[in-house]
Coordinates of C-alpha atoms in Angstrom, one line a residue:
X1159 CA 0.0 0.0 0.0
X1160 CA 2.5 2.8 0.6
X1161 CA 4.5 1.8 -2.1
X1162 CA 1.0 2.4 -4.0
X1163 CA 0.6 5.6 -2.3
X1164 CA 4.2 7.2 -3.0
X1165 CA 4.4 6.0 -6.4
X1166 CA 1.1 7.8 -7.0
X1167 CA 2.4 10.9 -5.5
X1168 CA 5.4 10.4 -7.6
X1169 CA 3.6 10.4 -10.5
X1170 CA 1.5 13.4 -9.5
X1171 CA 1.7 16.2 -12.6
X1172 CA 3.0 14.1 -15.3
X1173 CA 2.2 14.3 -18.6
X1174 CA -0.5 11.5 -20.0
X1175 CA -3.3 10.5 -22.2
X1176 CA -6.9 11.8 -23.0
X1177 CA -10.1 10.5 -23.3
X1178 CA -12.6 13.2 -25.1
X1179 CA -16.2 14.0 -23.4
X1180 CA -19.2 13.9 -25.9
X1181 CA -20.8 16.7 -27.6
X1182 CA -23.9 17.2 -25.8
X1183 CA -25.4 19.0 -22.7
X1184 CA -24.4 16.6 -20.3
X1185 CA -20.7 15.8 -22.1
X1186 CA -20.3 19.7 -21.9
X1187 CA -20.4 19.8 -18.1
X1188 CA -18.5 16.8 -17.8
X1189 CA -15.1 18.6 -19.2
X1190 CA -15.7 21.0 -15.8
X1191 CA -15.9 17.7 -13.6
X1192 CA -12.7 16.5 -12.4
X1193 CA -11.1 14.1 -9.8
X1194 CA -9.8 15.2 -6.4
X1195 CA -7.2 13.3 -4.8
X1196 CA -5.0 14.1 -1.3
X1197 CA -2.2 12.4 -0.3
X1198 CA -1.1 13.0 3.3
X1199 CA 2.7 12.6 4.1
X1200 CA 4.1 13.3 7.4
X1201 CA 8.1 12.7 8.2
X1202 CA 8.6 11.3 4.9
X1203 CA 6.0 8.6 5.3
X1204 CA 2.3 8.4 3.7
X1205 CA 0.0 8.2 6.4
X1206 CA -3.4 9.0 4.2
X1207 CA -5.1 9.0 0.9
X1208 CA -8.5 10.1 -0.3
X1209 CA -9.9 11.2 -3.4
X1210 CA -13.9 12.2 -4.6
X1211 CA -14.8 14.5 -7.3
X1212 CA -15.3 18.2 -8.0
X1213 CA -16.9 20.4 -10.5
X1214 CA -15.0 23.8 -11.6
X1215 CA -17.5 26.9 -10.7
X1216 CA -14.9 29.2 -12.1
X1217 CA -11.7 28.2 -14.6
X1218 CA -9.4 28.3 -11.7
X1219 CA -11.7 27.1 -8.6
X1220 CA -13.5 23.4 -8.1
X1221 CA -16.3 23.0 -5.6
X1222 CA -16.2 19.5 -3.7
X1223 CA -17.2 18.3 -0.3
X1224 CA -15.2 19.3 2.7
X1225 CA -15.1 15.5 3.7
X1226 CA -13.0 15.0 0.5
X1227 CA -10.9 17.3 1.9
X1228 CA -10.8 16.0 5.5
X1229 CA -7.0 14.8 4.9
X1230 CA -6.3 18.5 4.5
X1231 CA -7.9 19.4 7.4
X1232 CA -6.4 16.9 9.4
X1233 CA -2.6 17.9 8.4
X1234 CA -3.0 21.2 7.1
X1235 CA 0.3 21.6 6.4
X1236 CA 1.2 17.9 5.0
X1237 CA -1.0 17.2 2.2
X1238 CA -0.9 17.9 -1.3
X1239 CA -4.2 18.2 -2.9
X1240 CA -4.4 17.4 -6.4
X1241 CA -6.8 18.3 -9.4
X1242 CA -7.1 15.6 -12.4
X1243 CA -9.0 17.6 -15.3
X1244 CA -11.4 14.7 -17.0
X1245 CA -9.4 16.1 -20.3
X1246 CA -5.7 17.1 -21.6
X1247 CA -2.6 15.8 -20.4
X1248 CA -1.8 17.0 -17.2
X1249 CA -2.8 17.3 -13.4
X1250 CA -2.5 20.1 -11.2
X1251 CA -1.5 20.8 -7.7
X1252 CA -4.4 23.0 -5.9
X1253 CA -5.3 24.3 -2.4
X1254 CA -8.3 25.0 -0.5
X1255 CA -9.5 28.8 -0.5
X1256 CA -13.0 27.9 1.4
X1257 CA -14.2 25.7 3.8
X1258 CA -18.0 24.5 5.2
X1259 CA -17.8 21.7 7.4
X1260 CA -21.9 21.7 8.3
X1261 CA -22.5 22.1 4.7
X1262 CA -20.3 19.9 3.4
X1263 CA -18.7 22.0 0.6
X1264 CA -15.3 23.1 0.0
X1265 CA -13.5 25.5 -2.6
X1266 CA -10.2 24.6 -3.9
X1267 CA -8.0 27.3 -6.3
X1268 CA -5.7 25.5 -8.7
X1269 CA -3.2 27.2 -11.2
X1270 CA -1.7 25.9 -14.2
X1271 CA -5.2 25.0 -16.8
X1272 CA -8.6 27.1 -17.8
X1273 CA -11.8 24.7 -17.1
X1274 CA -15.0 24.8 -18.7
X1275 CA -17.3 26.1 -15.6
X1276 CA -20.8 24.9 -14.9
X1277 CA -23.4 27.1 -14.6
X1278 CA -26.4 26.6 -11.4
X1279 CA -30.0 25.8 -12.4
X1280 CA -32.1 28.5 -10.1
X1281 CA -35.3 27.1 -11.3
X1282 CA -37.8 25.1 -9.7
X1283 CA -37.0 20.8 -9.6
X1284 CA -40.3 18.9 -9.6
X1285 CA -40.4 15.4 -8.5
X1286 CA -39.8 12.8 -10.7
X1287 CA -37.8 15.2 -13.2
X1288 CA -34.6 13.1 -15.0
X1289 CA -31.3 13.9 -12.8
X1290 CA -27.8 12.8 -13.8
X1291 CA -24.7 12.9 -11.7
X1292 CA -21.2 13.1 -12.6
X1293 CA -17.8 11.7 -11.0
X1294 CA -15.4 9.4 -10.0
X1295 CA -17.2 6.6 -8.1
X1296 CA -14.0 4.4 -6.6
X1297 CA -15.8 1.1 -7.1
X1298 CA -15.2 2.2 -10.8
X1299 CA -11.8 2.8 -10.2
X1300 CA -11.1 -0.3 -8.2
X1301 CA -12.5 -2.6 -11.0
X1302 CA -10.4 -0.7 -14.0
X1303 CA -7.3 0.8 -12.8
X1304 CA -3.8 -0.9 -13.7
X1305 CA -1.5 0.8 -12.1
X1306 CA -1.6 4.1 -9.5
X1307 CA -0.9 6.4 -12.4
X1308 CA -4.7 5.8 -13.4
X1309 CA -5.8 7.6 -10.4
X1310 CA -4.4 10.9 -11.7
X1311 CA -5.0 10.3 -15.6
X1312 CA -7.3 12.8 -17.0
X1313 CA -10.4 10.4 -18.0
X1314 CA -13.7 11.2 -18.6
X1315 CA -16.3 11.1 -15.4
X1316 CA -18.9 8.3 -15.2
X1317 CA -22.2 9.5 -15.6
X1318 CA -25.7 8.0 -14.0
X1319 CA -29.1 8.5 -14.4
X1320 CA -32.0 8.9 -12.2
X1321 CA -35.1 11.0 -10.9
X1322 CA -35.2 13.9 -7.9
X1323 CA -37.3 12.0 -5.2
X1324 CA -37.3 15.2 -3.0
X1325 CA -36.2 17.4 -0.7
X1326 CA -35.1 16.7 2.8
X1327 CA -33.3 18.4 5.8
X1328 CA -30.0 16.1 7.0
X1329 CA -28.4 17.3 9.7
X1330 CA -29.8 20.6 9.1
X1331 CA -28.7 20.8 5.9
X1332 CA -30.9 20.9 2.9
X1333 CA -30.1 17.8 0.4
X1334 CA -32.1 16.6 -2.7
X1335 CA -33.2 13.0 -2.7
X1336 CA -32.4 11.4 -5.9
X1337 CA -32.2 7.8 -7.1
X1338 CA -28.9 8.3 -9.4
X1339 CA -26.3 5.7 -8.9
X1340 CA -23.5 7.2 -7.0
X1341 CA -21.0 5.6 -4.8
X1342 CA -17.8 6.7 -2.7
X1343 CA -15.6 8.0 -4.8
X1344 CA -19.1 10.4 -6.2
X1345 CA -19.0 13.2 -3.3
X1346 CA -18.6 16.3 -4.3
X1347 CA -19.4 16.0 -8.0
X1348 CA -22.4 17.4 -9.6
X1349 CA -26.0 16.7 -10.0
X1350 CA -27.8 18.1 -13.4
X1351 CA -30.3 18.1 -14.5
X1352 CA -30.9 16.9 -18.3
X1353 CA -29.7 20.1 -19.7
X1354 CA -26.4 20.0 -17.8
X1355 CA -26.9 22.4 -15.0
X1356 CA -26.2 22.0 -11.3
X1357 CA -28.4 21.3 -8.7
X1358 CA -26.7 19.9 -6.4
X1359 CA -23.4 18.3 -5.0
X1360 CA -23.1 14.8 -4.1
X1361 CA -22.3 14.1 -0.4
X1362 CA -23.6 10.9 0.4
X1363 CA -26.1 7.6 -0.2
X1364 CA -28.3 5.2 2.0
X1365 CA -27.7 1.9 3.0
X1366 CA -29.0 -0.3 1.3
X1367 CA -29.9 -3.3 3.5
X1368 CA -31.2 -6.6 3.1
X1369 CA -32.4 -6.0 -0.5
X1370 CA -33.1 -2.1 0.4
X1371 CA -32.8 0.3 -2.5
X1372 CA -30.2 2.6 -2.2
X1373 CA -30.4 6.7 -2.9
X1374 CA -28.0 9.6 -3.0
X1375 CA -27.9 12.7 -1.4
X1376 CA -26.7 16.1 -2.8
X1377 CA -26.4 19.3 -1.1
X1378 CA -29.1 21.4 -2.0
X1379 CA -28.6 24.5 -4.8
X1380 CA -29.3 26.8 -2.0
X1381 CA -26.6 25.6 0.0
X1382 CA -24.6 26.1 -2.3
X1383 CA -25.4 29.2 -3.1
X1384 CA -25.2 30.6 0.1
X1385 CA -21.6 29.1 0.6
X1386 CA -20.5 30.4 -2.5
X1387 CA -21.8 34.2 -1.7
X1388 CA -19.7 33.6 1.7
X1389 CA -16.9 32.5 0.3
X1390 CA -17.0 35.9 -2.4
X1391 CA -16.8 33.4 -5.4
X1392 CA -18.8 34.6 -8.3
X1393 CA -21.1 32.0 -9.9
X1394 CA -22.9 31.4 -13.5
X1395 CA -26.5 31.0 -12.6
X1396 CA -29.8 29.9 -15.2
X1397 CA -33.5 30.1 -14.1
X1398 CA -34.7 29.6 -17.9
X1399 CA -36.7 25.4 -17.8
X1400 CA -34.9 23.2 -19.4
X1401 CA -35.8 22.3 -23.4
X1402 CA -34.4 20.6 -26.0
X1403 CA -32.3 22.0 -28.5
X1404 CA -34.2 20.3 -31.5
X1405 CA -37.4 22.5 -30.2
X1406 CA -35.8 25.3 -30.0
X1407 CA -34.3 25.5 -33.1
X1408 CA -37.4 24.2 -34.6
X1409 CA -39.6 26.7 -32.5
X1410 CA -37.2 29.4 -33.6
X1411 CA -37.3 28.8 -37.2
X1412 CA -40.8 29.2 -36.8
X1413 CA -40.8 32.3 -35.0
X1414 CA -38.5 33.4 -37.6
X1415 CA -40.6 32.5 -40.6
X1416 CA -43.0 34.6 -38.9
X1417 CA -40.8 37.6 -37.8
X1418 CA -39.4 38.2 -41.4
X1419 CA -43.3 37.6 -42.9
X1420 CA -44.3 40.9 -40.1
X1421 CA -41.5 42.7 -41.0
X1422 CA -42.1 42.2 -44.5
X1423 CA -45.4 42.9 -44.5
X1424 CA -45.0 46.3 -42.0
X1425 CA -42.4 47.2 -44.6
X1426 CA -45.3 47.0 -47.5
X1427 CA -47.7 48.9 -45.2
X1428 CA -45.2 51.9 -45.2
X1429 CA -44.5 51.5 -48.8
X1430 CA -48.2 51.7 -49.1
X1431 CA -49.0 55.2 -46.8
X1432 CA -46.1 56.2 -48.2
X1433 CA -47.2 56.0 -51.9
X1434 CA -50.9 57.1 -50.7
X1435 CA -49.8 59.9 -48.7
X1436 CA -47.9 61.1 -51.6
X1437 CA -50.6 60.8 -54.1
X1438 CA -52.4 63.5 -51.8
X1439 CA -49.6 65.1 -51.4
X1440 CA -49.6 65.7 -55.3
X1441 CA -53.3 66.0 -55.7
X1442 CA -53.0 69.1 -53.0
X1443 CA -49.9 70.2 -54.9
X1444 CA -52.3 70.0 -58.3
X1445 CA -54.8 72.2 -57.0
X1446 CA -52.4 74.7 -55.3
X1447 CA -50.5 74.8 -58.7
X1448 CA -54.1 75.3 -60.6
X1449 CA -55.0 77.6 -58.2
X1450 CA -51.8 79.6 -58.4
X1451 CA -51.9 79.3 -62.3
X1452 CA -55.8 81.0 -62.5
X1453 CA -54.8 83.8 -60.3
X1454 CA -51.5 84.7 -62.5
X1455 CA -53.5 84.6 -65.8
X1456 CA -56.5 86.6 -64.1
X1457 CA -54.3 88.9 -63.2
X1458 CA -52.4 89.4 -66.1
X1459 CA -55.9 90.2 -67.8
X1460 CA -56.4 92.7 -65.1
X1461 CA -52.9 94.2 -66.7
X1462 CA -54.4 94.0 -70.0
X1463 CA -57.2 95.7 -69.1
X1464 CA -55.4 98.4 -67.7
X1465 CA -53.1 99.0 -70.3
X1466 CA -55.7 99.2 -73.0
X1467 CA -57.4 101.9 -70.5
X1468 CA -54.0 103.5 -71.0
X1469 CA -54.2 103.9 -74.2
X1470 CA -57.5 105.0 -74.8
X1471 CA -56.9 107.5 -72.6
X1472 CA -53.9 108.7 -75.0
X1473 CA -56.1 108.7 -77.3
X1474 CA -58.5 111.2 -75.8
X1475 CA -55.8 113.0 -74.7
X1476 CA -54.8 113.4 -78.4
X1477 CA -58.5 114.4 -79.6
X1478 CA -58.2 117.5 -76.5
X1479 CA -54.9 118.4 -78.1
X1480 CA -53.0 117.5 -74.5
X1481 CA -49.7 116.2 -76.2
X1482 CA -47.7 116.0 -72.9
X1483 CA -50.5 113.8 -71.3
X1484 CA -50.6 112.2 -74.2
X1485 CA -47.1 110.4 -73.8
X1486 CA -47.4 109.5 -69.9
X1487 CA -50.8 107.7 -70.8
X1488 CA -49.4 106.2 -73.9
X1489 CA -46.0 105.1 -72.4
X1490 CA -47.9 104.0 -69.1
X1491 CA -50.1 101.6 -70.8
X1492 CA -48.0 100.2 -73.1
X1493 CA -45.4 99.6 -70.6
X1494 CA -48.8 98.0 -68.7
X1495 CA -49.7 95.5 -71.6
X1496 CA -46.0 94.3 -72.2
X1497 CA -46.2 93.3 -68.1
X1498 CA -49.5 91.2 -68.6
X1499 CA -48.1 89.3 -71.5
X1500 CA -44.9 88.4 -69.5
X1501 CA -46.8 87.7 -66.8
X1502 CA -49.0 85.5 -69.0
X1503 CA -46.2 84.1 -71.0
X1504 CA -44.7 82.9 -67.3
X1505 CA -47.6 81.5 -65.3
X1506 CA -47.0 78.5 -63.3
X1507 CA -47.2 74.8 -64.2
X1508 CA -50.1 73.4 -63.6
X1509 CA -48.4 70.0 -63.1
X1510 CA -46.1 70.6 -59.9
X1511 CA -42.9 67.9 -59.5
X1512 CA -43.3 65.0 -57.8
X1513 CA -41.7 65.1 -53.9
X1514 CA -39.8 62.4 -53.4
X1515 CA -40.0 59.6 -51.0
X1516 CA -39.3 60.7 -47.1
X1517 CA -35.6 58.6 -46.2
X1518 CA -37.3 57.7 -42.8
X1519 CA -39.7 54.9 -44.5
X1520 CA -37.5 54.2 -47.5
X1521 CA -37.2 50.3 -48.3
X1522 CA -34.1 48.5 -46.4
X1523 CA -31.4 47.8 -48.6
X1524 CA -29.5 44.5 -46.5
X1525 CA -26.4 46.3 -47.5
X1526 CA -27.3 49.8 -45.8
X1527 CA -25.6 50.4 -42.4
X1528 CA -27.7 51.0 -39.4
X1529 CA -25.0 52.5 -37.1
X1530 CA -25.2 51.9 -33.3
X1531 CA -27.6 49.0 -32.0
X1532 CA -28.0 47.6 -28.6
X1533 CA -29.4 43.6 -29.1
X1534 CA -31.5 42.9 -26.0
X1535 CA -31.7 39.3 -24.7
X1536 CA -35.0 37.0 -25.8
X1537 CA -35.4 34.4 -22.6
X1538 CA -38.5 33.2 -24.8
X1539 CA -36.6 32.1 -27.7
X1540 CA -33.3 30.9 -26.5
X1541 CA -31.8 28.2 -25.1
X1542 CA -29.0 29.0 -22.3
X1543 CA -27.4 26.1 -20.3
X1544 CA -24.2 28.2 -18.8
X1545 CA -23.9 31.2 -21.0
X1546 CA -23.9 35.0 -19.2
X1547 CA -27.1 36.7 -20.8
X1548 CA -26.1 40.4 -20.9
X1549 CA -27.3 43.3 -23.7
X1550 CA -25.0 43.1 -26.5
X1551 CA -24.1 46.4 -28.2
X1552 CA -22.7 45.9 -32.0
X1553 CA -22.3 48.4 -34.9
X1554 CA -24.1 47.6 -37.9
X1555 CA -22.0 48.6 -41.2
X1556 CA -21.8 48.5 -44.8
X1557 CA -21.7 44.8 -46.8
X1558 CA -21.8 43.0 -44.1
X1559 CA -19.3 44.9 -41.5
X1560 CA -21.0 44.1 -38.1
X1561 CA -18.5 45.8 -35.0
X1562 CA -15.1 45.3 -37.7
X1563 CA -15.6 42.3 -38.2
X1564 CA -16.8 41.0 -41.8
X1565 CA -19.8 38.4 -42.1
X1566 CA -20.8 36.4 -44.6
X1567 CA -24.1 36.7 -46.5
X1568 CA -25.9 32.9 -46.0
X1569 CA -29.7 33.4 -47.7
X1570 CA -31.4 36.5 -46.0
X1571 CA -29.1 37.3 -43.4
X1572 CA -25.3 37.6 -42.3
X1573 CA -23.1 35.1 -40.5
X1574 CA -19.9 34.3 -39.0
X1575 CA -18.1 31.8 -37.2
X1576 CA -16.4 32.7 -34.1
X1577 CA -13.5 30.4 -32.5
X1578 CA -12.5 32.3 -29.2
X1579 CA -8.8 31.3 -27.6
X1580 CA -10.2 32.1 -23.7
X1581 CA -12.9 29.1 -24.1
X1582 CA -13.9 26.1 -25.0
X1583 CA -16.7 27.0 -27.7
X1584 CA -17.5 28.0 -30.9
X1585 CA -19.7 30.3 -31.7
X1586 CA -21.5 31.0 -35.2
X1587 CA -23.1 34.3 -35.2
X1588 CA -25.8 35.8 -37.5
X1589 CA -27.9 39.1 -38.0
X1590 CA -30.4 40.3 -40.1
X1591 CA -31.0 43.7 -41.1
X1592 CA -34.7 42.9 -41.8
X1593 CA -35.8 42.0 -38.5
X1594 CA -32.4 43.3 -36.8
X1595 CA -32.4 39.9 -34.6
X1596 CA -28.8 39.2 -33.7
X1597 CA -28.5 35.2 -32.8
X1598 CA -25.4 33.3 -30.9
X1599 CA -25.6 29.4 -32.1
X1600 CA -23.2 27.9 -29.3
X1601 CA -21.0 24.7 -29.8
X1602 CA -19.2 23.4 -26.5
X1603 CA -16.5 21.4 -27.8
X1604 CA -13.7 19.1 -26.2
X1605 CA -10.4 20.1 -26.3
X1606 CA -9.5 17.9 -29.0
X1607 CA -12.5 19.9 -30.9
X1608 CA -11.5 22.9 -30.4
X1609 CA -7.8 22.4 -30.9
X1610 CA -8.8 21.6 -34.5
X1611 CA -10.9 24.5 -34.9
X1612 CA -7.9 26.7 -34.1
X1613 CA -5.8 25.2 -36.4
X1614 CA -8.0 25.5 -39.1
X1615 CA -8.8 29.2 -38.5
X1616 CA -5.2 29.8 -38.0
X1617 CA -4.1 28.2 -41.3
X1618 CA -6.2 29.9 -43.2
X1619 CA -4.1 32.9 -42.5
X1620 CA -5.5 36.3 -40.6
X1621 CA -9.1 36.7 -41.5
X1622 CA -10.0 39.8 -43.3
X1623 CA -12.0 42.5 -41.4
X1624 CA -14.2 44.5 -43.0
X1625 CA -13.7 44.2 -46.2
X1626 CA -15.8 44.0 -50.2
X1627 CA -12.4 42.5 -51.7
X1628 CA -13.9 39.6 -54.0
X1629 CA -10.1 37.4 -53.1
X1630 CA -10.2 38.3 -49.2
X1631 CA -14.4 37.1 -48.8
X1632 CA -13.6 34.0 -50.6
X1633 CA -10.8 33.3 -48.1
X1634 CA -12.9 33.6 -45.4
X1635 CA -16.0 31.7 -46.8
X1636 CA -13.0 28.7 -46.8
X1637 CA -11.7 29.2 -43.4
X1638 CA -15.6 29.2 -42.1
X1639 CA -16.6 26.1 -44.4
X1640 CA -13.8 24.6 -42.7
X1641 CA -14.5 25.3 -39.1
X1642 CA -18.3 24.1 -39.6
X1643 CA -17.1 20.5 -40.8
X1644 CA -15.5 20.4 -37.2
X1645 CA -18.7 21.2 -35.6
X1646 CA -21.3 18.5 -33.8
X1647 CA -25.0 18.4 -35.5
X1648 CA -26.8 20.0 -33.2
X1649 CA -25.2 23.2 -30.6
X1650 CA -25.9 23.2 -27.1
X1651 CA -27.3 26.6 -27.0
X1652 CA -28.7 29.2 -29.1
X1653 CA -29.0 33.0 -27.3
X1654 CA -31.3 35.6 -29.2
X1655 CA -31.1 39.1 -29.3
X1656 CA -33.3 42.1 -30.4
X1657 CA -31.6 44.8 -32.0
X1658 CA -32.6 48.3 -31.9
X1659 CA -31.0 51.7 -33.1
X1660 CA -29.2 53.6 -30.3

C-alpha cells in the first residue's frame, strides 16, 4: 500500500493521455468535472489518501465536499491536494481557499489550466424530473485501474441516471433525494439536471440493507449558493426550464418565418401610406399649382385691361390736343400691356414635380448600415445552459461589417463563425437587417475539438475585417466552411437578441 501511495504521488503532474467528453449537454459539463485526490505525508511517510470528485465553478476554482478534503484538514500543512482535469494531459496541484464543514462544501483554487465552468439551475425541480450525476465513483476505479498512475490520468467522469425524489433536511442541511447511482468515490461531483446544470453536490447515499434500494444525497442548490456568496466566489446562474435544443431550433425557425413575414409585411404597409400619402400630397400640390396658375393669368388680364385703358386715354388726350398727357398715358399703358403678356407668358405649371419619397420609410437595402444597436436578450426564444445573458451592443456597417468584423451573407441574413482562444466553444453568429435579430448558435467542444478549430482558423491565414475584396471574402468563406465540418450536428445553446438603433 505505501508503495502504491508514494508512487502515486510520484507520479503526480506528469504528462499523459486523453479521453474526449461527448458533444452534448451533459458531455459539456463533464469537461468541468474533475477528480480530487489528497495524499497525506508526514516525516517522509504516507499516512493517508482520499480522493472524490469536484466540478469547476470558475476556470481556476472546483467546488467539492469538505469530507473529501478532510486529509487536508487533518494535516494542514502535510497534504498535497491534487486536481485531475477529466481532459488534456496533465494534473494540477491545488489548495483549498473555502471551507463549510456543516455544509459539506469546499472550494479549492488550482493554477496551471482554464476549465469549462458549470453554470447553477435557479429554477424550480419537480419530482420525478430526470437527474444525472457526474464523477469518479472508486468502485469504478477499483475494478479498472492498472496501475496508480490511473488515479491521476485525466479520464472522462462516469455519468448515471435517475429522478429527484425530493427534498429533505439532514443534519440541518438541505439535500435533494435522488435515485442516481453514486457511490464513494461520487462526493462532491455534480448533479444536473438533463440540460447539464447544477443542482446539487453529491455528499452521500443510504444503506441499502437486506435487498433495500439505495439513494443519493446532494447538497441542496441553496446551499450552495449561500456558501458560494460567503466564500465571495462569483457564480454562472440559469433560471430559464430546461428544453431541448431540436425544439428550440425548430420553434425558432418558426418564430422566424414569422418575424421576417411581419417585417415584411410592416415594410409593404409603409410603402403603401407612403405611396398614398404622396398621391395626396400631389393631388394638394395640383390644386395649389391650378389655383396659383388661374390667379396669375387673371391677373395678367387685369394688366391688359389696364393698359388698353392706358391707351385709350392717350387717345382722348390726343383728340383734346393735351400732347404731354398724351405720352405719360401712352407710355404707361404700353409699358402695362407688355407686363401682362410676361406675366402670362410665365404663369405657373399646372403640373407641380413629384416630392420624393421621405428617407425615414424608404425600403431596407440588406447592405445599408444601421450605425449603433443595442441587441437585448430573448429568454422566450433561446436556449441557455451556462452562458452569461447580458445586452449586446454591436455596430451595424456597410456589406456586411458588423462591429469590424466581416460576415458572410448565407440566404437572407449575415453570418460568421467565431473560434474564441479564452474558451472552449465556438460560436456561429448571424444578423439580419430585416428584422435586426442578432442570434449566438453555441457549440461546446472538447479540447481535442477545439484544438482543431484553431488550427484551421489559424491556417487559413489572418481573417480579413471588413472588407468588399472579392479574393479576401472568398478566403474567409474557406476558413468558415472549414471550421463548420468540425462542428457537432446540433449546438448546445442558441442565445437571441433584439436589436434596436441607439
Amino acid at each position: 500500500m505505501r508503495r502504491f501511495l508514494l508512487l502515486l504521488l510520484a507520479l503526480f503532474g506528469a504528462s499523459l493521455w486523453t479521453v474526449p467528453a461527448a458533444a452534448d449537454d451533459i458531455g459539456a459539463t463533464a469537461r468541468g468535472v474533475v477528480r480530487v485526490v489528497t495524499i497525506a505525508v508526514v516525516d517522509g511517510q504516507v499516512v493517508g489518501f482520499g480522493h472524490g470528485s469536484g466540478v469547476a465553478i470558475a476556470p481556476n476554482r472546483i467546488v467539492t465536499n469538505a469530507h473529501v478534503m478532510e486529509l487536508a484538514e487533518r494535516y494542514p500543512d502535510n497534504v498535497v491536494i491534487g486536481v485531475v482535469p477529466s481532459e488534456g494531459d496533465k494534473s494540477y496541484q491545488g489548495r483549498v481557499v473555502a471551507y463549510d464543514a456543516k455544509r459539506d462544501l469546499a472550494l479549492i483554487e488550482f493554477a496551471g489550466a482554464r476549465l469549462p465552468t458549470a453554470a447553477l439551475y435557479t429554477g424550480p425541480v419537480s419530482e420525478g424530473d430526470p437527474v444525472v450525476a457526474l464523477g469518479y465513483p472508486g468502485n469504478v476505479d477499483l475494478a479498472t485501474a492498472q496501475s496508480a498512475a490511473d488515479y491521476i490520468r485525466p479520464t472522462s467522469p462516469v455519468r448515471s441516471e435517475g429522478v429527484f425524489s425530493g427534498r429533505r433536511s439532514l443534519t440541518g442541511i438541505e439535500v435533494l433525494l435522488h435515485t442516481a447511482s453514486i457511490a464513494r468515490g461520487n462526493s462532491g461531483g455534480p448533479l444536473l439536471d438533463r440540460c447539464g446544470r447544477v443542482i446539487g453536490i453529491n455528499s452521500a447515499i443510504t444503506r441499502g440493507e437486506e435487498g433495500d434500494g439505495s439513494f443519493g444525497f446532494a447538497i441542496a442548490d441553496t446551499e450552495l449558493s449561500a456558501f458560494l456568496r460567503e466564500a465571495k466566489q462569483p457564480y454562472a446562474s440559469v433560471g430559464t426550464a430546461c428544453t431541448s435544443i431540436e425544439e428550440r431550433l425548430r420553434d425558432d425557425s418558426e418564430a422566424d418565418v414569422r418575424a421576417r413575414a411581419d417585417a415584411l409585411t410592416s415594410q409593404r404597409d409603409a410603402a403603401t401610406r407612403t405611396a398614398m400619402g404622396r398621391e395626396e400630397a400631389l393631388a394638394r400640390a395640383r390644386e395649389a399649382a391650378q389655383t396659383r396658375r388661374e390667379n396669375v393669368i387673371g391677373f395678367a388680364g387685369l394688366l391688359l385691361v389696364v393698359g388698353a385703358m392706358g391707351v385709350g386715354a392717350a387717345g382722348l388726350f390726343a383728340v383734346q390736343g393735351q400732347r404731354r398727357r398724351v405720352r405719360w398715358a401712352a407710355s404707361l399703358g404700353g409699358l402695362v400691356m407688355i407686363a401682362a403678356i410676361v406675366v402670362f407668358v410665365l404663369r405657373p405649371r399646372s403640373e407641380p414635380a413629384l416630392p420624393p419619397p421621405p428617407a425615414a420609410v424608404s425600403q431596407i437595402v440588406p447592405n445599408a448600415p444601421l450605425g449603433k444597436l443595442t441587441c437585448v436578450f430573448q429568454p422566450d426564444r433561446s436556449r441557455v445552459t451556462v452562458s452569461p445573458t447580458s445586452d449586446v451592443a454591436m455596430q451595424w456597417g456597410r456589406s456586411g461589417c458588423g462591429g469590424g468584423i466581416q460576415y458572410l451573407p448565407t440566404g437572407d441574413r449575415w453570418e460568421r463563425v467565431v473560434v474564441p482562444d479564452g474558451e472552449q466553444t465556438v460560436s456561429v453568429v448571424a444578423f439580419d437587417p430585416l428584422t435586426r435579430r442578432y442570434t449566438d448558435t453555441r457549440y461546446m467542444l472538447g479540447a481535442q475539438a477545439m484544438a482543431q478549430a484553431r488550427k484551421l482558423q489559424q491556417g487559413q491565414g489572418a481573417a480579413p475585417r471588413c472588407t468588399v475584396d472579392p479574393a479576401a471574402i472568398e478566403r474567409l468563406a474557406q476558413q468558415q466552411a472549414a471550421i463548420r465540418t468540425t462542428l457537432p450536428p446540433l449546438p448546445n445553446e442558441k442565445l437571441v437578441y433584439s436589436c434596436r438603433t441607439g
